[in-house]
């Protein structure tokens, strides 16, 4: 059975820059593709994993560091007041474990807070964050990560 996430991990060097914002040997950071919320990041294991329990100890240790550093970077770059970190891996065709790191803006409408934030996924094409905006966010996030000494290579390591 093919895995869309693994297929993208295998094509790392040719992915758009917003699908390889940063990476290390265990994780890849991407901007969500089908979202209307700028800065919605996805933290993806570089190997096929379908359950958090199947992460190695090294992957698990690195996971926590990535979640915190990405939350800090989003705070600086987007001005969000905090982030939501969510993991389900239940969407048809995307059972590969991945973590949503979502900027929670101060002016987020009440109906989009908490689980309601998922209302920003799969919007109509005209409401999606555009490629130019994702590229700008990618550069700003990379610059922030580098400035605080938390940069990881955005090159293939898998």
mmCIF file of the C-alpha atoms, coordinates in Angstrom:
data_MODEL
# 
_entry.id   MODEL 
# 
loop_
_atom_site.group_PDB 
_atom_site.id 
_atom_site.type_symbol 
_atom_site.label_atom_id 
_atom_site.label_alt_id 
_atom_site.label_comp_id 
_atom_site.label_asym_id 
_atom_site.label_entity_id 
_atom_site.label_seq_id 
_atom_site.pdbx_PDB_ins_code 
_atom_site.Cartn_x 
_atom_site.Cartn_y 
_atom_site.Cartn_z 
_atom_site.occupancy 
_atom_site.B_iso_or_equiv 
_atom_site.pdbx_formal_charge 
_atom_site.auth_seq_id 
_atom_site.auth_comp_id 
_atom_site.auth_asym_id 
_atom_site.auth_atom_id 
_atom_site.pdbx_PDB_model_num 
ATOM 1   C CA . UNK A 1 1   ? 0.000   0.000  0.000  1.00 0.00 ? 1   UNK A CA 1 
ATOM 2   C CA . UNK A 1 2   ? 1.357   3.395  -0.970 1.00 0.00 ? 2   UNK A CA 1 
ATOM 3   C CA . UNK A 1 3   ? 1.760   6.184  1.597  1.00 0.00 ? 3   UNK A CA 1 
ATOM 4   C CA . UNK A 1 4   ? 1.398   9.745  0.307  1.00 0.00 ? 4   UNK A CA 1 
ATOM 5   C CA . UNK A 1 5   ? 3.552   11.123 3.159  1.00 0.00 ? 5   UNK A CA 1 
ATOM 6   C CA . UNK A 1 6   ? 6.341   8.592  2.562  1.00 0.00 ? 6   UNK A CA 1 
ATOM 7   C CA . UNK A 1 7   ? 6.212   9.335  -1.164 1.00 0.00 ? 7   UNK A CA 1 
ATOM 8   C CA . UNK A 1 8   ? 6.767   13.023 -0.344 1.00 0.00 ? 8   UNK A CA 1 
ATOM 9   C CA . UNK A 1 9   ? 9.558   12.187 2.118  1.00 0.00 ? 9   UNK A CA 1 
ATOM 10  C CA . UNK A 1 10  ? 11.251  10.201 -0.664 1.00 0.00 ? 10  UNK A CA 1 
ATOM 11  C CA . UNK A 1 11  ? 11.030  13.249 -2.968 1.00 0.00 ? 11  UNK A CA 1 
ATOM 12  C CA . UNK A 1 12  ? 12.384  15.626 -0.302 1.00 0.00 ? 12  UNK A CA 1 
ATOM 13  C CA . UNK A 1 13  ? 14.852  17.493 -2.534 1.00 0.00 ? 13  UNK A CA 1 
ATOM 14  C CA . UNK A 1 14  ? 12.209  18.365 -5.138 1.00 0.00 ? 14  UNK A CA 1 
ATOM 15  C CA . UNK A 1 15  ? 9.367   19.316 -2.801 1.00 0.00 ? 15  UNK A CA 1 
ATOM 16  C CA . UNK A 1 16  ? 8.282   22.966 -2.739 1.00 0.00 ? 16  UNK A CA 1 
ATOM 17  C CA . UNK A 1 17  ? 10.194  24.910 -0.086 1.00 0.00 ? 17  UNK A CA 1 
ATOM 18  C CA . UNK A 1 18  ? 7.117   25.198 2.178  1.00 0.00 ? 18  UNK A CA 1 
ATOM 19  C CA . UNK A 1 19  ? 7.005   21.389 2.380  1.00 0.00 ? 19  UNK A CA 1 
ATOM 20  C CA . UNK A 1 20  ? 10.577  21.334 3.680  1.00 0.00 ? 20  UNK A CA 1 
ATOM 21  C CA . UNK A 1 21  ? 10.748  24.350 5.963  1.00 0.00 ? 21  UNK A CA 1 
ATOM 22  C CA . UNK A 1 22  ? 13.201  22.501 8.191  1.00 0.00 ? 22  UNK A CA 1 
ATOM 23  C CA . UNK A 1 23  ? 14.232  18.908 8.798  1.00 0.00 ? 23  UNK A CA 1 
ATOM 24  C CA . UNK A 1 24  ? 16.542  16.593 10.645 1.00 0.00 ? 24  UNK A CA 1 
ATOM 25  C CA . UNK A 1 25  ? 17.125  12.858 10.410 1.00 0.00 ? 25  UNK A CA 1 
ATOM 26  C CA . UNK A 1 26  ? 13.793  12.090 12.121 1.00 0.00 ? 26  UNK A CA 1 
ATOM 27  C CA . UNK A 1 27  ? 11.358  14.902 11.237 1.00 0.00 ? 27  UNK A CA 1 
ATOM 28  C CA . UNK A 1 28  ? 10.284  17.179 8.385  1.00 0.00 ? 28  UNK A CA 1 
ATOM 29  C CA . UNK A 1 29  ? 8.382   20.450 8.855  1.00 0.00 ? 29  UNK A CA 1 
ATOM 30  C CA . UNK A 1 30  ? 5.881   21.519 6.202  1.00 0.00 ? 30  UNK A CA 1 
ATOM 31  C CA . UNK A 1 31  ? 3.242   24.202 5.850  1.00 0.00 ? 31  UNK A CA 1 
ATOM 32  C CA . UNK A 1 32  ? -0.186  22.591 5.566  1.00 0.00 ? 32  UNK A CA 1 
ATOM 33  C CA . UNK A 1 33  ? -1.272  22.417 1.946  1.00 0.00 ? 33  UNK A CA 1 
ATOM 34  C CA . UNK A 1 34  ? -5.043  22.856 2.161  1.00 0.00 ? 34  UNK A CA 1 
ATOM 35  C CA . UNK A 1 35  ? -5.556  25.485 4.839  1.00 0.00 ? 35  UNK A CA 1 
ATOM 36  C CA . UNK A 1 36  ? -6.914  28.988 5.046  1.00 0.00 ? 36  UNK A CA 1 
ATOM 37  C CA . UNK A 1 37  ? -4.826  29.695 8.172  1.00 0.00 ? 37  UNK A CA 1 
ATOM 38  C CA . UNK A 1 38  ? -1.311  31.061 7.497  1.00 0.00 ? 38  UNK A CA 1 
ATOM 39  C CA . UNK A 1 39  ? 1.370   29.344 9.551  1.00 0.00 ? 39  UNK A CA 1 
ATOM 40  C CA . UNK A 1 40  ? -0.439  26.023 10.003 1.00 0.00 ? 40  UNK A CA 1 
ATOM 41  C CA . UNK A 1 41  ? 2.533   23.660 10.210 1.00 0.00 ? 41  UNK A CA 1 
ATOM 42  C CA . UNK A 1 42  ? 2.748   19.891 10.007 1.00 0.00 ? 42  UNK A CA 1 
ATOM 43  C CA . UNK A 1 43  ? 5.550   17.960 11.733 1.00 0.00 ? 43  UNK A CA 1 
ATOM 44  C CA . UNK A 1 44  ? 6.094   14.681 9.899  1.00 0.00 ? 44  UNK A CA 1 
ATOM 45  C CA . UNK A 1 45  ? 8.236   11.635 10.767 1.00 0.00 ? 45  UNK A CA 1 
ATOM 46  C CA . UNK A 1 46  ? 10.788  10.875 8.050  1.00 0.00 ? 46  UNK A CA 1 
ATOM 47  C CA . UNK A 1 47  ? 10.017  7.143  8.253  1.00 0.00 ? 47  UNK A CA 1 
ATOM 48  C CA . UNK A 1 48  ? 6.662   5.406  8.021  1.00 0.00 ? 48  UNK A CA 1 
ATOM 49  C CA . UNK A 1 49  ? 4.956   5.367  11.422 1.00 0.00 ? 49  UNK A CA 1 
ATOM 50  C CA . UNK A 1 50  ? 1.215   4.924  12.005 1.00 0.00 ? 50  UNK A CA 1 
ATOM 51  C CA . UNK A 1 51  ? 1.122   5.131  15.810 1.00 0.00 ? 51  UNK A CA 1 
ATOM 52  C CA . UNK A 1 52  ? 2.892   7.373  18.295 1.00 0.00 ? 52  UNK A CA 1 
ATOM 53  C CA . UNK A 1 53  ? 3.725   4.217  20.257 1.00 0.00 ? 53  UNK A CA 1 
ATOM 54  C CA . UNK A 1 54  ? 5.889   3.102  17.330 1.00 0.00 ? 54  UNK A CA 1 
ATOM 55  C CA . UNK A 1 55  ? 8.227   6.103  17.529 1.00 0.00 ? 55  UNK A CA 1 
ATOM 56  C CA . UNK A 1 56  ? 11.746  5.265  18.621 1.00 0.00 ? 56  UNK A CA 1 
ATOM 57  C CA . UNK A 1 57  ? 13.035  6.881  21.816 1.00 0.00 ? 57  UNK A CA 1 
ATOM 58  C CA . UNK A 1 58  ? 15.235  9.171  19.699 1.00 0.00 ? 58  UNK A CA 1 
ATOM 59  C CA . UNK A 1 59  ? 12.290  10.223 17.492 1.00 0.00 ? 59  UNK A CA 1 
ATOM 60  C CA . UNK A 1 60  ? 10.160  10.842 20.582 1.00 0.00 ? 60  UNK A CA 1 
ATOM 61  C CA . UNK A 1 61  ? 12.823  12.973 22.265 1.00 0.00 ? 61  UNK A CA 1 
ATOM 62  C CA . UNK A 1 62  ? 13.298  15.021 19.109 1.00 0.00 ? 62  UNK A CA 1 
ATOM 63  C CA . UNK A 1 63  ? 9.502   15.385 18.719 1.00 0.00 ? 63  UNK A CA 1 
ATOM 64  C CA . UNK A 1 64  ? 9.154   17.384 21.918 1.00 0.00 ? 64  UNK A CA 1 
ATOM 65  C CA . UNK A 1 65  ? 12.000  19.713 20.992 1.00 0.00 ? 65  UNK A CA 1 
ATOM 66  C CA . UNK A 1 66  ? 10.494  20.327 17.531 1.00 0.00 ? 66  UNK A CA 1 
ATOM 67  C CA . UNK A 1 67  ? 7.034   21.074 18.931 1.00 0.00 ? 67  UNK A CA 1 
ATOM 68  C CA . UNK A 1 68  ? 8.440   23.684 21.299 1.00 0.00 ? 68  UNK A CA 1 
ATOM 69  C CA . UNK A 1 69  ? 10.822  25.303 18.796 1.00 0.00 ? 69  UNK A CA 1 
ATOM 70  C CA . UNK A 1 70  ? 8.091   25.503 16.140 1.00 0.00 ? 70  UNK A CA 1 
ATOM 71  C CA . UNK A 1 71  ? 5.629   26.989 18.635 1.00 0.00 ? 71  UNK A CA 1 
ATOM 72  C CA . UNK A 1 72  ? 8.181   29.644 19.554 1.00 0.00 ? 72  UNK A CA 1 
ATOM 73  C CA . UNK A 1 73  ? 8.954   30.366 15.900 1.00 0.00 ? 73  UNK A CA 1 
ATOM 74  C CA . UNK A 1 74  ? 5.252   30.731 15.083 1.00 0.00 ? 74  UNK A CA 1 
ATOM 75  C CA . UNK A 1 75  ? 4.849   33.130 18.004 1.00 0.00 ? 75  UNK A CA 1 
ATOM 76  C CA . UNK A 1 76  ? 7.620   35.320 16.644 1.00 0.00 ? 76  UNK A CA 1 
ATOM 77  C CA . UNK A 1 77  ? 6.700   35.097 12.967 1.00 0.00 ? 77  UNK A CA 1 
ATOM 78  C CA . UNK A 1 78  ? 2.888   35.196 13.116 1.00 0.00 ? 78  UNK A CA 1 
ATOM 79  C CA . UNK A 1 79  ? 2.349   36.954 16.447 1.00 0.00 ? 79  UNK A CA 1 
ATOM 80  C CA . UNK A 1 80  ? 0.124   34.120 17.661 1.00 0.00 ? 80  UNK A CA 1 
ATOM 81  C CA . UNK A 1 81  ? -0.617  34.020 21.379 1.00 0.00 ? 81  UNK A CA 1 
ATOM 82  C CA . UNK A 1 82  ? -0.048  30.251 21.579 1.00 0.00 ? 82  UNK A CA 1 
ATOM 83  C CA . UNK A 1 83  ? -0.209  27.154 19.425 1.00 0.00 ? 83  UNK A CA 1 
ATOM 84  C CA . UNK A 1 84  ? -2.373  24.092 19.260 1.00 0.00 ? 84  UNK A CA 1 
ATOM 85  C CA . UNK A 1 85  ? -0.547  20.770 18.789 1.00 0.00 ? 85  UNK A CA 1 
ATOM 86  C CA . UNK A 1 86  ? -2.812  18.007 17.491 1.00 0.00 ? 86  UNK A CA 1 
ATOM 87  C CA . UNK A 1 87  ? -2.325  14.463 16.194 1.00 0.00 ? 87  UNK A CA 1 
ATOM 88  C CA . UNK A 1 88  ? -4.946  12.094 14.791 1.00 0.00 ? 88  UNK A CA 1 
ATOM 89  C CA . UNK A 1 89  ? -3.565  10.433 11.602 1.00 0.00 ? 89  UNK A CA 1 
ATOM 90  C CA . UNK A 1 90  ? -7.031  9.150  10.745 1.00 0.00 ? 90  UNK A CA 1 
ATOM 91  C CA . UNK A 1 91  ? -7.784  10.960 7.462  1.00 0.00 ? 91  UNK A CA 1 
ATOM 92  C CA . UNK A 1 92  ? -8.311  8.583  4.561  1.00 0.00 ? 92  UNK A CA 1 
ATOM 93  C CA . UNK A 1 93  ? -4.955  8.090  2.834  1.00 0.00 ? 93  UNK A CA 1 
ATOM 94  C CA . UNK A 1 94  ? -2.966  9.853  5.569  1.00 0.00 ? 94  UNK A CA 1 
ATOM 95  C CA . UNK A 1 95  ? -2.581  7.299  8.371  1.00 0.00 ? 95  UNK A CA 1 
ATOM 96  C CA . UNK A 1 96  ? 1.125   8.254  8.613  1.00 0.00 ? 96  UNK A CA 1 
ATOM 97  C CA . UNK A 1 97  ? 1.591   9.946  12.011 1.00 0.00 ? 97  UNK A CA 1 
ATOM 98  C CA . UNK A 1 98  ? 1.874   13.723 11.735 1.00 0.00 ? 98  UNK A CA 1 
ATOM 99  C CA . UNK A 1 99  ? 1.451   16.573 14.200 1.00 0.00 ? 99  UNK A CA 1 
ATOM 100 C CA . UNK A 1 100 ? -0.399  19.785 13.428 1.00 0.00 ? 100 UNK A CA 1 
ATOM 101 C CA . UNK A 1 101 ? 1.278   22.815 15.019 1.00 0.00 ? 101 UNK A CA 1 
ATOM 102 C CA . UNK A 1 102 ? -1.343  25.511 14.573 1.00 0.00 ? 102 UNK A CA 1 
ATOM 103 C CA . UNK A 1 103 ? -0.979  29.204 15.420 1.00 0.00 ? 103 UNK A CA 1 
ATOM 104 C CA . UNK A 1 104 ? -3.771  30.351 17.746 1.00 0.00 ? 104 UNK A CA 1 
ATOM 105 C CA . UNK A 1 105 ? -4.206  34.008 16.909 1.00 0.00 ? 105 UNK A CA 1 
ATOM 106 C CA . UNK A 1 106 ? -5.607  36.425 19.517 1.00 0.00 ? 106 UNK A CA 1 
ATOM 107 C CA . UNK A 1 107 ? -8.506  37.356 17.218 1.00 0.00 ? 107 UNK A CA 1 
ATOM 108 C CA . UNK A 1 108 ? -9.492  33.782 16.373 1.00 0.00 ? 108 UNK A CA 1 
ATOM 109 C CA . UNK A 1 109 ? -13.314 33.625 16.253 1.00 0.00 ? 109 UNK A CA 1 
ATOM 110 C CA . UNK A 1 110 ? -14.945 31.646 19.064 1.00 0.00 ? 110 UNK A CA 1 
ATOM 111 C CA . UNK A 1 111 ? -16.235 28.994 16.649 1.00 0.00 ? 111 UNK A CA 1 
ATOM 112 C CA . UNK A 1 112 ? -12.678 28.348 15.403 1.00 0.00 ? 112 UNK A CA 1 
ATOM 113 C CA . UNK A 1 113 ? -11.087 27.861 18.826 1.00 0.00 ? 113 UNK A CA 1 
ATOM 114 C CA . UNK A 1 114 ? -10.063 24.431 20.073 1.00 0.00 ? 114 UNK A CA 1 
ATOM 115 C CA . UNK A 1 115 ? -11.188 21.680 17.718 1.00 0.00 ? 115 UNK A CA 1 
ATOM 116 C CA . UNK A 1 116 ? -13.062 24.267 15.659 1.00 0.00 ? 116 UNK A CA 1 
ATOM 117 C CA . UNK A 1 117 ? -9.712  25.319 14.190 1.00 0.00 ? 117 UNK A CA 1 
ATOM 118 C CA . UNK A 1 118 ? -10.039 22.355 11.827 1.00 0.00 ? 118 UNK A CA 1 
ATOM 119 C CA . UNK A 1 119 ? -12.672 24.421 10.028 1.00 0.00 ? 119 UNK A CA 1 
ATOM 120 C CA . UNK A 1 120 ? -9.692  26.117 8.340  1.00 0.00 ? 120 UNK A CA 1 
ATOM 121 C CA . UNK A 1 121 ? -8.711  22.867 6.579  1.00 0.00 ? 121 UNK A CA 1 
ATOM 122 C CA . UNK A 1 122 ? -9.890  21.963 3.087  1.00 0.00 ? 122 UNK A CA 1 
ATOM 123 C CA . UNK A 1 123 ? -11.234 25.410 2.174  1.00 0.00 ? 123 UNK A CA 1 
ATOM 124 C CA . UNK A 1 124 ? -12.189 26.426 -1.332 1.00 0.00 ? 124 UNK A CA 1 
ATOM 125 C CA . UNK A 1 125 ? -9.188  27.133 -3.558 1.00 0.00 ? 125 UNK A CA 1 
ATOM 126 C CA . UNK A 1 126 ? -9.604  30.927 -3.318 1.00 0.00 ? 126 UNK A CA 1 
ATOM 127 C CA . UNK A 1 127 ? -9.421  30.821 0.509  1.00 0.00 ? 127 UNK A CA 1 
ATOM 128 C CA . UNK A 1 128 ? -6.266  28.678 0.712  1.00 0.00 ? 128 UNK A CA 1 
ATOM 129 C CA . UNK A 1 129 ? -2.989  30.230 1.806  1.00 0.00 ? 129 UNK A CA 1 
ATOM 130 C CA . UNK A 1 130 ? -1.236  30.913 -1.485 1.00 0.00 ? 130 UNK A CA 1 
ATOM 131 C CA . UNK A 1 131 ? 2.167   29.665 -2.565 1.00 0.00 ? 131 UNK A CA 1 
ATOM 132 C CA . UNK A 1 132 ? 3.729   33.135 -2.318 1.00 0.00 ? 132 UNK A CA 1 
ATOM 133 C CA . UNK A 1 133 ? 2.522   33.576 1.261  1.00 0.00 ? 133 UNK A CA 1 
ATOM 134 C CA . UNK A 1 134 ? 3.714   30.064 2.215  1.00 0.00 ? 134 UNK A CA 1 
ATOM 135 C CA . UNK A 1 135 ? 7.128   30.909 0.715  1.00 0.00 ? 135 UNK A CA 1 
ATOM 136 C CA . UNK A 1 136 ? 7.315   34.136 2.743  1.00 0.00 ? 136 UNK A CA 1 
ATOM 137 C CA . UNK A 1 137 ? 6.407   32.270 5.924  1.00 0.00 ? 137 UNK A CA 1 
ATOM 138 C CA . UNK A 1 138 ? 8.984   29.581 5.123  1.00 0.00 ? 138 UNK A CA 1 
ATOM 139 C CA . UNK A 1 139 ? 11.775  32.154 4.842  1.00 0.00 ? 139 UNK A CA 1 
ATOM 140 C CA . UNK A 1 140 ? 10.701  33.921 8.032  1.00 0.00 ? 140 UNK A CA 1 
ATOM 141 C CA . UNK A 1 141 ? 10.447  30.673 10.005 1.00 0.00 ? 141 UNK A CA 1 
ATOM 142 C CA . UNK A 1 142 ? 13.851  29.478 8.771  1.00 0.00 ? 142 UNK A CA 1 
ATOM 143 C CA . UNK A 1 143 ? 15.420  32.841 9.628  1.00 0.00 ? 143 UNK A CA 1 
ATOM 144 C CA . UNK A 1 144 ? 13.961  32.722 13.131 1.00 0.00 ? 144 UNK A CA 1 
ATOM 145 C CA . UNK A 1 145 ? 15.109  29.152 13.718 1.00 0.00 ? 145 UNK A CA 1 
ATOM 146 C CA . UNK A 1 146 ? 18.622  30.083 12.567 1.00 0.00 ? 146 UNK A CA 1 
ATOM 147 C CA . UNK A 1 147 ? 18.725  33.251 14.696 1.00 0.00 ? 147 UNK A CA 1 
ATOM 148 C CA . UNK A 1 148 ? 18.064  31.331 17.886 1.00 0.00 ? 148 UNK A CA 1 
ATOM 149 C CA . UNK A 1 149 ? 20.463  28.524 17.026 1.00 0.00 ? 149 UNK A CA 1 
ATOM 150 C CA . UNK A 1 150 ? 17.709  26.018 16.444 1.00 0.00 ? 150 UNK A CA 1 
ATOM 151 C CA . UNK A 1 151 ? 18.035  25.664 12.719 1.00 0.00 ? 151 UNK A CA 1 
ATOM 152 C CA . UNK A 1 152 ? 18.102  22.252 11.229 1.00 0.00 ? 152 UNK A CA 1 
ATOM 153 C CA . UNK A 1 153 ? 19.076  21.473 7.699  1.00 0.00 ? 153 UNK A CA 1 
ATOM 154 C CA . UNK A 1 154 ? 16.355  21.658 5.104  1.00 0.00 ? 154 UNK A CA 1 
ATOM 155 C CA . UNK A 1 155 ? 18.137  19.063 3.001  1.00 0.00 ? 155 UNK A CA 1 
ATOM 156 C CA . UNK A 1 156 ? 17.566  15.387 2.575  1.00 0.00 ? 156 UNK A CA 1 
ATOM 157 C CA . UNK A 1 157 ? 18.944  13.320 5.441  1.00 0.00 ? 157 UNK A CA 1 
ATOM 158 C CA . UNK A 1 158 ? 16.795  10.248 5.044  1.00 0.00 ? 158 UNK A CA 1 
# 
